[in-house]
C-alpha cells in the first residue's frame, strides 16, 4: 500500500511539473495571429485585426528594452509616427524617487492604442516569486491615450489576450 501511495504522489508531482504553461514568446516577426507572452524588459508593437466585436492580434516587433522608466517624471517613450490599428507597449522595470529604496522599484506596463475604438483586454502575469500565472486587473484602452499599469513586485512575464470593443 505504501508503494502505491508513493507512486501516486510521484505521478501527481511529475504531471504538475510537465503541465506548466508553455510560454508563447514570439521570436520571428511579424507573427501569425494568436496570443503571446512577453518577458519583462520588452518594447512591443501589436497589430490588431477586427473580427466583429473582438480583435485578433499579431506581433509586428519585439525588442529588448533595457531602460528603467522613471514614474516620478513624465517621459515620452512612444513613437511619434503612428501606425493605424496598432498598440505600442513597453513592459519594463520602473522606479519612484530615483530608485534609492527597494520599495521604490516597480513593474510597469505602458500602452498607447492607435486603434479607433476603445478596447477591453485581459492580462495574466507571472510574478518572479511564483510558479504560475494569475489574472490581473487592467484599465481599458482608448484611442491615442497613454495607459499605464503598475505592480509593486517584479513580474517576469505578461500574457495579453481577449481584445474586444467596449460595448456602448
GROMACS .gro file of N, CA and C in nm:
model
  504
    1UNK      N    1   0.082  -0.119   0.000
    1UNK     CA    2   0.000   0.000   0.000
    1UNK      C    3   0.086   0.126   0.000
    2UNK      N    4   0.196   0.120   0.076
    2UNK     CA    5   0.287   0.233   0.085
    2UNK      C    6   0.350   0.263  -0.051
    3UNK      N    7   0.385   0.159  -0.125
    3UNK     CA    8   0.445   0.175  -0.257
    3UNK      C    9   0.346   0.240  -0.354
    4UNK      N   10   0.221   0.200  -0.346
    4UNK     CA   11   0.117   0.259  -0.433
    4UNK      C   12   0.100   0.407  -0.400
    5UNK      N   13   0.098   0.439  -0.272
    5UNK     CA   14   0.085   0.578  -0.229
    5UNK      C   15   0.202   0.662  -0.282
    6UNK      N   16   0.323   0.611  -0.271
    6UNK     CA   17   0.442   0.683  -0.320
    6UNK      C   18   0.436   0.699  -0.472
    7UNK      N   19   0.392   0.594  -0.543
    7UNK     CA   20   0.378   0.604  -0.688
    7UNK      C   21   0.276   0.711  -0.728
    8UNK      N   22   0.167   0.717  -0.656
    8UNK     CA   23   0.064   0.817  -0.686
    8UNK      C   24   0.118   0.958  -0.662
    9UNK      N   25   0.189   0.978  -0.553
    9UNK     CA   26   0.248   1.109  -0.523
    9UNK      C   27   0.349   1.148  -0.631
   10UNK      N   28   0.436   1.057  -0.670
   10UNK     CA   29   0.535   1.084  -0.776
   10UNK      C   30   0.463   1.116  -0.906
   11UNK      N   31   0.360   1.042  -0.939
   11UNK     CA   32   0.284   1.065  -1.062
   11UNK      C   33   0.220   1.204  -1.062
   12UNK      N   34   0.162   1.245  -0.947
   12UNK     CA   35   0.099   1.378  -0.937
   12UNK      C   36   0.202   1.488  -0.956
   13UNK      N   37   0.316   1.479  -0.887
   13UNK     CA   38   0.417   1.584  -0.899
   13UNK      C   39   0.482   1.587  -1.036
   14UNK      N   40   0.500   1.471  -1.097
   14UNK     CA   41   0.556   1.466  -1.233
   14UNK      C   42   0.459   1.531  -1.331
   15UNK      N   43   0.331   1.502  -1.317
   15UNK     CA   44   0.231   1.563  -1.404
   15UNK      C   45   0.226   1.714  -1.388
   16UNK      N   46   0.237   1.761  -1.264
   16UNK     CA   47   0.237   1.905  -1.237
   16UNK      C   48   0.361   1.970  -1.297
   17UNK      N   49   0.474   1.905  -1.288
   17UNK     CA   50   0.598   1.958  -1.342
   17UNK      C   51   0.591   1.974  -1.493
   18UNK      N   52   0.534   1.877  -1.561
   18UNK     CA   53   0.529   1.881  -1.707
   18UNK      C   54   0.407   1.956  -1.761
   19UNK      N   55   0.315   1.995  -1.673
   19UNK     CA   56   0.197   2.066  -1.720
   19UNK      C   57   0.209   2.217  -1.706
   20UNK      N   58   0.329   2.267  -1.678
   20UNK     CA   59   0.348   2.411  -1.668
   20UNK      C   60   0.310   2.477  -1.799
   21UNK      N   61   0.256   2.596  -1.789
   21UNK     CA   62   0.210   2.670  -1.906
   21UNK      C   63   0.327   2.692  -2.002
   22UNK      N   64   0.305   2.656  -2.127
   22UNK     CA   65   0.406   2.675  -2.230
   22UNK      C   66   0.406   2.822  -2.270
   23UNK      N   67   0.519   2.889  -2.259
   23UNK     CA   68   0.528   3.031  -2.292
   23UNK      C   69   0.537   3.048  -2.443
   24UNK      N   70   0.446   3.126  -2.497
   24UNK     CA   71   0.445   3.153  -2.641
   24UNK      C   72   0.510   3.290  -2.663
   25UNK      N   73   0.642   3.295  -2.648
   25UNK     CA   74   0.718   3.419  -2.667
   25UNK      C   75   0.756   3.429  -2.814
   26UNK      N   76   0.715   3.538  -2.881
   26UNK     CA   77   0.745   3.549  -3.024
   26UNK      C   78   0.894   3.562  -3.051
   27UNK      N   79   0.938   3.498  -3.160
   27UNK     CA   80   1.080   3.502  -3.197
   27UNK      C   81   1.101   3.555  -3.339
   28UNK      N   82   1.003   3.537  -3.428
   28UNK     CA   83   1.013   3.587  -3.565
   28UNK      C   84   0.896   3.679  -3.592
   29UNK      N   85   0.923   3.786  -3.668
   29UNK     CA   86   0.822   3.890  -3.687
   29UNK      C   87   0.799   3.921  -3.833
   30UNK      N   88   0.678   3.957  -3.871
   30UNK     CA   89   0.559   3.953  -3.787
   30UNK      C   90   0.518   3.810  -3.759
   31UNK      N   91   0.446   3.793  -3.648
   31UNK     CA   92   0.398   3.660  -3.610
   31UNK      C   93   0.266   3.633  -3.680
   32UNK      N   94   0.217   3.512  -3.667
   32UNK     CA   95   0.079   3.481  -3.704
   32UNK      C   96  -0.010   3.543  -3.597
   33UNK      N   97  -0.142   3.548  -3.620
   33UNK     CA   98  -0.232   3.598  -3.518
   33UNK      C   99  -0.245   3.494  -3.408
   34UNK      N  100  -0.247   3.540  -3.283
   34UNK     CA  101  -0.256   3.448  -3.171
   34UNK      C  102  -0.247   3.521  -3.039
   35UNK      N  103  -0.213   3.448  -2.935
   35UNK     CA  104  -0.193   3.502  -2.800
   35UNK      C  105  -0.048   3.478  -2.762
   36UNK      N  106   0.016   3.582  -2.708
   36UNK     CA  107   0.160   3.574  -2.683
   36UNK      C  108   0.194   3.620  -2.542
   37UNK      N  109   0.310   3.573  -2.496
   37UNK     CA  110   0.363   3.608  -2.366
   37UNK      C  111   0.490   3.689  -2.388
   38UNK      N  112   0.507   3.794  -2.306
   38UNK     CA  113   0.619   3.885  -2.322
   38UNK      C  114   0.700   3.893  -2.193
   39UNK      N  115   0.833   3.889  -2.204
   39UNK     CA  116   0.917   3.900  -2.084
   39UNK      C  117   0.933   4.046  -2.041
   40UNK      N  118   0.960   4.065  -1.913
   40UNK     CA  119   0.990   4.198  -1.862
   40UNK      C  120   1.111   4.253  -1.938
   41UNK      N  121   1.107   4.380  -1.970
   41UNK     CA  122   1.214   4.442  -2.046
   41UNK      C  123   1.189   4.432  -2.195
   42UNK      N  124   1.063   4.451  -2.237
   42UNK     CA  125   1.026   4.438  -2.378
   42UNK      C  126   0.958   4.563  -2.431
   43UNK      N  127   0.993   4.598  -2.553
   43UNK     CA  128   0.923   4.701  -2.630
   43UNK      C  129   0.852   4.625  -2.741
   44UNK      N  130   0.719   4.638  -2.749
   44UNK     CA  131   0.638   4.553  -2.836
   44UNK      C  132   0.545   4.637  -2.922
   45UNK      N  133   0.526   4.596  -3.046
   45UNK     CA  134   0.426   4.659  -3.133
   45UNK      C  135   0.330   4.550  -3.178
   46UNK      N  136   0.202   4.565  -3.140
   46UNK     CA  137   0.097   4.473  -3.180
   46UNK      C  138   0.015   4.535  -3.293
   47UNK      N  139  -0.029   4.450  -3.385
   47UNK     CA  140  -0.123   4.493  -3.488
   47UNK      C  141  -0.252   4.418  -3.465
   48UNK      N  142  -0.364   4.491  -3.456
   48UNK     CA  143  -0.493   4.431  -3.431
   48UNK      C  144  -0.576   4.424  -3.558
   49UNK      N  145  -0.649   4.312  -3.570
   49UNK     CA  146  -0.739   4.292  -3.684
   49UNK      C  147  -0.878   4.268  -3.627
   50UNK      N  148  -0.973   4.351  -3.672
   50UNK     CA  149  -1.109   4.343  -3.622
   50UNK      C  150  -1.180   4.222  -3.678
   51UNK      N  151  -1.253   4.153  -3.590
   51UNK     CA  152  -1.332   4.037  -3.628
   51UNK      C  153  -1.464   4.047  -3.551
   52UNK      N  154  -1.556   4.132  -3.599
   52UNK     CA  155  -1.679   4.161  -3.525
   52UNK      C  156  -1.647   4.254  -3.410
   53UNK      N  157  -1.686   4.214  -3.289
   53UNK     CA  158  -1.656   4.294  -3.170
   53UNK      C  159  -1.523   4.257  -3.106
   54UNK      N  160  -1.460   4.151  -3.155
   54UNK     CA  161  -1.332   4.109  -3.098
   54UNK      C  162  -1.219   4.143  -3.194
   55UNK      N  163  -1.098   4.143  -3.141
   55UNK     CA  164  -0.980   4.170  -3.221
   55UNK      C  165  -0.881   4.056  -3.202
   56UNK      N  166  -0.823   4.016  -3.312
   56UNK     CA  167  -0.710   3.925  -3.307
   56UNK      C  168  -0.586   4.012  -3.316
   57UNK      N  169  -0.475   3.963  -3.264
   57UNK     CA  170  -0.353   4.041  -3.278
   57UNK      C  171  -0.235   3.955  -3.320
   58UNK      N  172  -0.140   4.025  -3.379
   58UNK     CA  173  -0.011   3.963  -3.410
   58UNK      C  174   0.096   4.061  -3.365
   59UNK      N  175   0.216   4.009  -3.347
   59UNK     CA  176   0.327   4.091  -3.301
   59UNK      C  177   0.407   4.136  -3.423
   60UNK      N  178   0.412   4.265  -3.445
   60UNK     CA  179   0.491   4.318  -3.556
   60UNK      C  180   0.639   4.325  -3.520
   61UNK      N  181   0.666   4.361  -3.394
   61UNK     CA  182   0.805   4.368  -3.349
   61UNK      C  183   0.811   4.354  -3.198
   62UNK      N  184   0.923   4.305  -3.152
   62UNK     CA  185   0.951   4.298  -3.009
   62UNK      C  186   1.102   4.308  -2.995
   63UNK      N  187   1.144   4.400  -2.913
   63UNK     CA  188   1.288   4.414  -2.888
   63UNK      C  189   1.310   4.435  -2.740
   64UNK      N  190   1.431   4.409  -2.698
   64UNK     CA  191   1.465   4.424  -2.558
   64UNK      C  192   1.466   4.573  -2.524
   65UNK      N  193   1.409   4.607  -2.411
   65UNK     CA  194   1.407   4.745  -2.363
   65UNK      C  195   1.478   4.746  -2.228
   66UNK      N  196   1.599   4.797  -2.226
   66UNK     CA  197   1.685   4.787  -2.108
   66UNK      C  198   1.670   4.902  -2.009
   67UNK      N  199   1.606   5.011  -2.051
   67UNK     CA  200   1.593   5.127  -1.962
   67UNK      C  201   1.486   5.102  -1.856
   68UNK      N  202   1.505   5.166  -1.741
   68UNK     CA  203   1.403   5.166  -1.638
   68UNK      C  204   1.324   5.296  -1.652
   69UNK      N  205   1.193   5.288  -1.629
   69UNK     CA  206   1.106   5.402  -1.650
   69UNK      C  207   1.091   5.483  -1.521
   70UNK      N  208   1.116   5.615  -1.527
   70UNK     CA  209   1.101   5.699  -1.407
   70UNK      C  210   0.955   5.739  -1.386
   71UNK      N  211   0.889   5.684  -1.287
   71UNK     CA  212   0.748   5.712  -1.262
   71UNK      C  213   0.726   5.852  -1.205
   72UNK      N  214   0.827   5.912  -1.144
   72UNK     CA  215   0.813   6.045  -1.086
   72UNK      C  216   0.814   6.155  -1.191
   73UNK      N  217   0.866   6.127  -1.309
   73UNK     CA  218   0.875   6.226  -1.416
   73UNK      C  219   0.811   6.168  -1.541
   74UNK      N  220   0.728   6.248  -1.607
   74UNK     CA  221   0.666   6.204  -1.733
   74UNK      C  222   0.775   6.194  -1.839
   75UNK      N  223   0.786   6.081  -1.902
   75UNK     CA  224   0.885   6.060  -2.007
   75UNK      C  225   0.812   6.002  -2.128
   76UNK      N  226   0.818   6.069  -2.241
   76UNK     CA  227   0.751   6.020  -2.361
   76UNK      C  228   0.843   5.922  -2.434
   77UNK      N  229   0.807   5.797  -2.429
   77UNK     CA  230   0.889   5.694  -2.494
   77UNK      C  231   0.820   5.633  -2.616
   78UNK      N  232   0.699   5.680  -2.645
   78UNK     CA  233   0.623   5.626  -2.758
   78UNK      C  234   0.667   5.690  -2.889
   79UNK      N  235   0.648   5.619  -2.998
   79UNK     CA  236   0.685   5.667  -3.131
   79UNK      C  237   0.604   5.789  -3.170
   80UNK      N  238   0.667   5.878  -3.241
   80UNK     CA  239   0.596   5.996  -3.293
   80UNK      C  240   0.517   5.961  -3.419
   81UNK      N  241   0.564   5.861  -3.492
   81UNK     CA  242   0.494   5.814  -3.611
   81UNK      C  243   0.394   5.707  -3.569
   82UNK      N  244   0.268   5.733  -3.599
   82UNK     CA  245   0.160   5.643  -3.556
   82UNK      C  246   0.121   5.552  -3.670
   83UNK      N  247   0.115   5.422  -3.644
   83UNK     CA  248   0.066   5.326  -3.742
   83UNK      C  249  -0.072   5.282  -3.697
   84UNK      N  250  -0.171   5.300  -3.785
   84UNK     CA  251  -0.310   5.269  -3.754
   84UNK      C  252  -0.328   5.122  -3.715
   85UNK      N  253  -0.423   5.097  -3.624
   85UNK     CA  254  -0.459   4.962  -3.576
   85UNK      C  255  -0.345   4.891  -3.505
   86UNK      N  256  -0.264   4.969  -3.434
   86UNK     CA  257  -0.155   4.910  -3.357
   86UNK      C  258  -0.165   4.952  -3.211
   87UNK      N  259  -0.097   4.878  -3.127
   87UNK     CA  260  -0.079   4.915  -2.987
   87UNK      C  261   0.070   4.906  -2.958
   88UNK      N  262   0.125   5.014  -2.908
   88UNK     CA  263   0.266   5.018  -2.872
   88UNK      C  264   0.275   4.991  -2.722
   89UNK      N  265   0.366   4.901  -2.683
   89UNK     CA  266   0.373   4.854  -2.544
   89UNK      C  267   0.518   4.857  -2.496
   90UNK      N  268   0.534   4.904  -2.372
   90UNK     CA  269   0.661   4.894  -2.301
   90UNK      C  270   0.630   4.819  -2.172
   91UNK      N  271   0.695   4.706  -2.151
   91UNK     CA  272   0.679   4.625  -2.031
   91UNK      C  273   0.816   4.620  -1.966
   92UNK      N  274   0.833   4.697  -1.857
   92UNK     CA  275   0.967   4.717  -1.805
   92UNK      C  276   0.967   4.744  -1.655
   93UNK      N  277   1.085   4.752  -1.598
   93UNK     CA  278   1.101   4.793  -1.460
   93UNK      C  279   1.085   4.943  -1.451
   94UNK      N  280   1.040   4.990  -1.336
   94UNK     CA  281   1.020   5.134  -1.317
   94UNK      C  282   1.056   5.169  -1.173
   95UNK      N  283   1.069   5.299  -1.147
   95UNK     CA  284   1.107   5.343  -1.013
   95UNK      C  285   1.048   5.479  -0.981
   96UNK      N  286   1.030   5.502  -0.851
   96UNK     CA  287   0.998   5.634  -0.794
   96UNK      C  288   1.123   5.686  -0.725
   97UNK      N  289   1.126   5.815  -0.699
   97UNK     CA  290   1.229   5.876  -0.612
   97UNK      C  291   1.371   5.834  -0.645
   98UNK      N  292   1.404   5.830  -0.770
   98UNK     CA  293   1.538   5.794  -0.816
   98UNK      C  294   1.579   5.652  -0.780
   99UNK      N  295   1.486   5.570  -0.734
   99UNK     CA  296   1.513   5.429  -0.705
   99UNK      C  297   1.607   5.405  -0.589
  100UNK      N  298   1.607   5.493  -0.491
  100UNK     CA  299   1.702   5.482  -0.381
  100UNK      C  300   1.667   5.371  -0.282
  101UNK      N  301   1.539   5.338  -0.269
  101UNK     CA  302   1.494   5.235  -0.175
  101UNK      C  303   1.437   5.117  -0.250
  102UNK      N  304   1.441   4.999  -0.191
  102UNK     CA  305   1.385   4.880  -0.254
  102UNK      C  306   1.238   4.898  -0.289
  103UNK      N  307   1.160   4.961  -0.200
  103UNK     CA  308   1.017   4.977  -0.226
  103UNK      C  309   0.988   5.078  -0.337
  104UNK      N  310   1.089   5.149  -0.386
  104UNK     CA  311   1.072   5.243  -0.497
  104UNK      C  312   1.063   5.171  -0.632
  105UNK      N  313   1.103   5.046  -0.637
  105UNK     CA  314   1.109   4.972  -0.764
  105UNK      C  315   0.979   4.899  -0.791
  106UNK      N  316   0.929   4.908  -0.914
  106UNK     CA  317   0.801   4.850  -0.955
  106UNK      C  318   0.816   4.783  -1.092
  107UNK      N  319   0.709   4.718  -1.137
  107UNK     CA  320   0.698   4.670  -1.276
  107UNK      C  321   0.588   4.753  -1.341
  108UNK      N  322   0.608   4.792  -1.466
  108UNK     CA  323   0.511   4.879  -1.532
  108UNK      C  324   0.482   4.829  -1.673
  109UNK      N  325   0.356   4.844  -1.712
  109UNK     CA  326   0.310   4.816  -1.848
  109UNK      C  327   0.257   4.948  -1.902
  110UNK      N  328   0.324   5.003  -2.002
  110UNK     CA  329   0.284   5.129  -2.064
  110UNK      C  330   0.230   5.097  -2.202
  111UNK      N  331   0.111   5.147  -2.234
  111UNK     CA  332   0.047   5.118  -2.362
  111UNK      C  333  -0.003   5.246  -2.426
  112UNK      N  334   0.000   5.248  -2.559
  112UNK     CA  335  -0.064   5.355  -2.635
  112UNK      C  336  -0.137   5.288  -2.751
  113UNK      N  337  -0.269   5.307  -2.755
  113UNK     CA  338  -0.351   5.245  -2.856
  113UNK      C  339  -0.369   5.338  -2.976
  114UNK      N  340  -0.347   5.284  -3.094
  114UNK     CA  341  -0.371   5.355  -3.220
  114UNK      C  342  -0.489   5.290  -3.294
  115UNK      N  343  -0.578   5.229  -3.217
  115UNK     CA  344  -0.700   5.167  -3.269
  115UNK      C  345  -0.813   5.268  -3.250
  116UNK      N  346  -0.902   5.281  -3.348
  116UNK     CA  347  -1.006   5.384  -3.345
  116UNK      C  348  -1.113   5.360  -3.238
  117UNK      N  349  -1.129   5.238  -3.192
  117UNK     CA  350  -1.232   5.204  -3.094
  117UNK      C  351  -1.170   5.185  -2.956
  118UNK      N  352  -1.243   5.220  -2.849
  118UNK     CA  353  -1.196   5.185  -2.714
  118UNK      C  354  -1.201   5.033  -2.696
  119UNK      N  355  -1.104   4.980  -2.623
  119UNK     CA  356  -1.088   4.835  -2.611
  119UNK      C  357  -1.081   4.788  -2.467
  120UNK      N  358  -1.132   4.668  -2.445
  120UNK     CA  359  -1.109   4.590  -2.325
  120UNK      C  360  -1.007   4.482  -2.362
  121UNK      N  361  -0.932   4.435  -2.265
  121UNK     CA  362  -0.845   4.321  -2.289
  121UNK      C  363  -0.817   4.255  -2.155
  122UNK      N  364  -0.756   4.140  -2.157
  122UNK     CA  365  -0.722   4.068  -2.035
  122UNK      C  366  -0.571   4.046  -2.031
  123UNK      N  367  -0.521   4.028  -1.910
  123UNK     CA  368  -0.378   4.005  -1.893
  123UNK      C  369  -0.355   3.908  -1.778
  124UNK      N  370  -0.262   3.816  -1.799
  124UNK     CA  371  -0.214   3.726  -1.694
  124UNK      C  372  -0.068   3.758  -1.670
  125UNK      N  373  -0.028   3.760  -1.543
  125UNK     CA  374   0.110   3.792  -1.509
  125UNK      C  375   0.172   3.678  -1.430
  126UNK      N  376   0.305   3.671  -1.440
  126UNK     CA  377   0.380   3.574  -1.360
  126UNK      C  378   0.480   3.651  -1.276
  127UNK      N  379   0.454   3.654  -1.144
  127UNK     CA  380   0.547   3.718  -1.053
  127UNK      C  381   0.675   3.634  -1.045
  128UNK      N  382   0.787   3.699  -1.019
  128UNK     CA  383   0.914   3.626  -1.013
  128UNK      C  384   0.918   3.527  -0.898
  129UNK      N  385   0.837   3.548  -0.795
  129UNK     CA  386   0.840   3.460  -0.679
  129UNK      C  387   0.732   3.353  -0.681
  130UNK      N  388   0.658   3.342  -0.793
  130UNK     CA  389   0.554   3.239  -0.806
  130UNK      C  390   0.579   3.155  -0.930
  131UNK      N  391   0.530   3.032  -0.929
  131UNK     CA  392   0.549   2.943  -1.043
  131UNK      C  393   0.450   2.966  -1.156
  132UNK      N  394   0.327   2.997  -1.123
  132UNK     CA  395   0.223   3.005  -1.225
  132UNK      C  396   0.181   3.148  -1.256
  133UNK      N  397   0.096   3.158  -1.357
  133UNK     CA  398   0.039   3.285  -1.398
  133UNK      C  399  -0.089   3.311  -1.320
  134UNK      N  400  -0.123   3.438  -1.302
  134UNK     CA  401  -0.251   3.474  -1.243
  134UNK      C  402  -0.308   3.594  -1.318
  135UNK      N  403  -0.441   3.598  -1.323
  135UNK     CA  404  -0.508   3.708  -1.391
  135UNK      C  405  -0.490   3.835  -1.310
  136UNK      N  406  -0.479   3.948  -1.379
  136UNK     CA  407  -0.465   4.077  -1.311
  136UNK      C  408  -0.566   4.176  -1.367
  137UNK      N  409  -0.605   4.270  -1.286
  137UNK     CA  410  -0.697   4.373  -1.333
  137UNK      C  411  -0.618   4.476  -1.414
  138UNK      N  412  -0.680   4.528  -1.517
  138UNK     CA  413  -0.615   4.625  -1.605
  138UNK      C  414  -0.718   4.731  -1.646
  139UNK      N  415  -0.667   4.844  -1.695
  139UNK     CA  416  -0.753   4.954  -1.742
  139UNK      C  417  -0.788   4.934  -1.888
  140UNK      N  418  -0.899   4.993  -1.929
  140UNK     CA  419  -0.939   4.991  -2.069
  140UNK      C  420  -0.842   5.074  -2.151
  141UNK      N  421  -0.840   5.049  -2.282
  141UNK     CA  422  -0.757   5.126  -2.375
  141UNK      C  423  -0.845   5.218  -2.458
  142UNK      N  424  -0.802   5.342  -2.471
  142UNK     CA  425  -0.876   5.440  -2.551
  142UNK      C  426  -0.786   5.493  -2.662
  143UNK      N  427  -0.846   5.531  -2.775
  143UNK     CA  428  -0.766   5.577  -2.889
  143UNK      C  429  -0.674   5.694  -2.853
  144UNK      N  430  -0.548   5.681  -2.890
  144UNK     CA  431  -0.446   5.785  -2.872
  144UNK      C  432  -0.425   5.828  -2.727
  145UNK      N  433  -0.455   5.739  -2.634
  145UNK     CA  434  -0.436   5.768  -2.491
  145UNK      C  435  -0.329   5.675  -2.437
  146UNK      N  436  -0.236   5.731  -2.360
  146UNK     CA  437  -0.133   5.650  -2.295
  146UNK      C  438  -0.191   5.594  -2.166
  147UNK      N  439  -0.174   5.465  -2.146
  147UNK     CA  440  -0.226   5.396  -2.029
  147UNK      C  441  -0.110   5.328  -1.957
  148UNK      N  442  -0.116   5.325  -1.825
  148UNK     CA  443  -0.011   5.255  -1.750
  148UNK      C  444  -0.072   5.167  -1.643
  149UNK      N  445  -0.008   5.053  -1.624
  149UNK     CA  446  -0.041   4.959  -1.517
  149UNK      C  447   0.086   4.942  -1.435
  150UNK      N  448   0.073   4.949  -1.304
  150UNK     CA  449   0.191   4.940  -1.217
  150UNK      C  450   0.168   4.831  -1.113
  151UNK      N  451   0.269   4.747  -1.094
  151UNK     CA  452   0.267   4.642  -0.993
  151UNK      C  453   0.382   4.664  -0.896
  152UNK      N  454   0.359   4.634  -0.771
  152UNK     CA  455   0.458   4.658  -0.666
  152UNK      C  456   0.574   4.560  -0.668
  153UNK      N  457   0.556   4.445  -0.734
  153UNK     CA  458   0.659   4.341  -0.734
  153UNK      C  459   0.711   4.318  -0.876
  154UNK      N  460   0.826   4.254  -0.884
  154UNK     CA  461   0.884   4.222  -1.014
  154UNK      C  462   0.798   4.114  -1.081
  155UNK      N  463   0.769   4.140  -1.205
  155UNK     CA  464   0.693   4.046  -1.287
  155UNK      C  465   0.787   3.993  -1.394
  156UNK      N  466   0.790   3.862  -1.412
  156UNK     CA  467   0.876   3.804  -1.515
  156UNK      C  468   0.812   3.809  -1.653
  157UNK      N  469   0.681   3.777  -1.660
  157UNK     CA  470   0.613   3.766  -1.790
  157UNK      C  471   0.471   3.821  -1.781
  158UNK      N  472   0.420   3.864  -1.897
  158UNK     CA  473   0.280   3.903  -1.909
  158UNK      C  474   0.223   3.844  -2.037
  159UNK      N  475   0.101   3.794  -2.030
  159UNK     CA  476   0.030   3.742  -2.147
  159UNK      C  477  -0.092   3.830  -2.169
  160UNK      N  478  -0.109   3.881  -2.291
  160UNK     CA  479  -0.221   3.967  -2.327
  160UNK      C  480  -0.315   3.891  -2.419
  161UNK      N  481  -0.448   3.905  -2.396
  161UNK     CA  482  -0.544   3.830  -2.476
  161UNK      C  483  -0.683   3.891  -2.466
  162UNK      N  484  -0.776   3.839  -2.546
  162UNK     CA  485  -0.919   3.877  -2.547
  162UNK      C  486  -0.942   4.028  -2.566
  163UNK      N  487  -0.880   4.084  -2.668
  163UNK     CA  488  -0.907   4.224  -2.702
  163UNK      C  489  -1.046   4.232  -2.764
  164UNK      N  490  -1.127   4.328  -2.717
  164UNK     CA  491  -1.260   4.347  -2.774
  164UNK      C  492  -1.304   4.492  -2.759
  165UNK      N  493  -1.398   4.531  -2.846
  165UNK     CA  494  -1.454   4.667  -2.840
  165UNK      C  495  -1.534   4.683  -2.712
  166UNK      N  496  -1.526   4.802  -2.656
  166UNK     CA  497  -1.611   4.833  -2.541
  166UNK      C  498  -1.752   4.856  -2.595
  167UNK      N  499  -1.847   4.786  -2.536
  167UNK     CA  500  -1.987   4.798  -2.581
  167UNK      C  501  -2.045   4.928  -2.529
  168UNK      N  502  -2.108   5.002  -2.619
  168UNK     CA  503  -2.166   5.133  -2.581
  168UNK      C  504  -2.306   5.118  -2.533
   0.00000   0.00000   0.00000
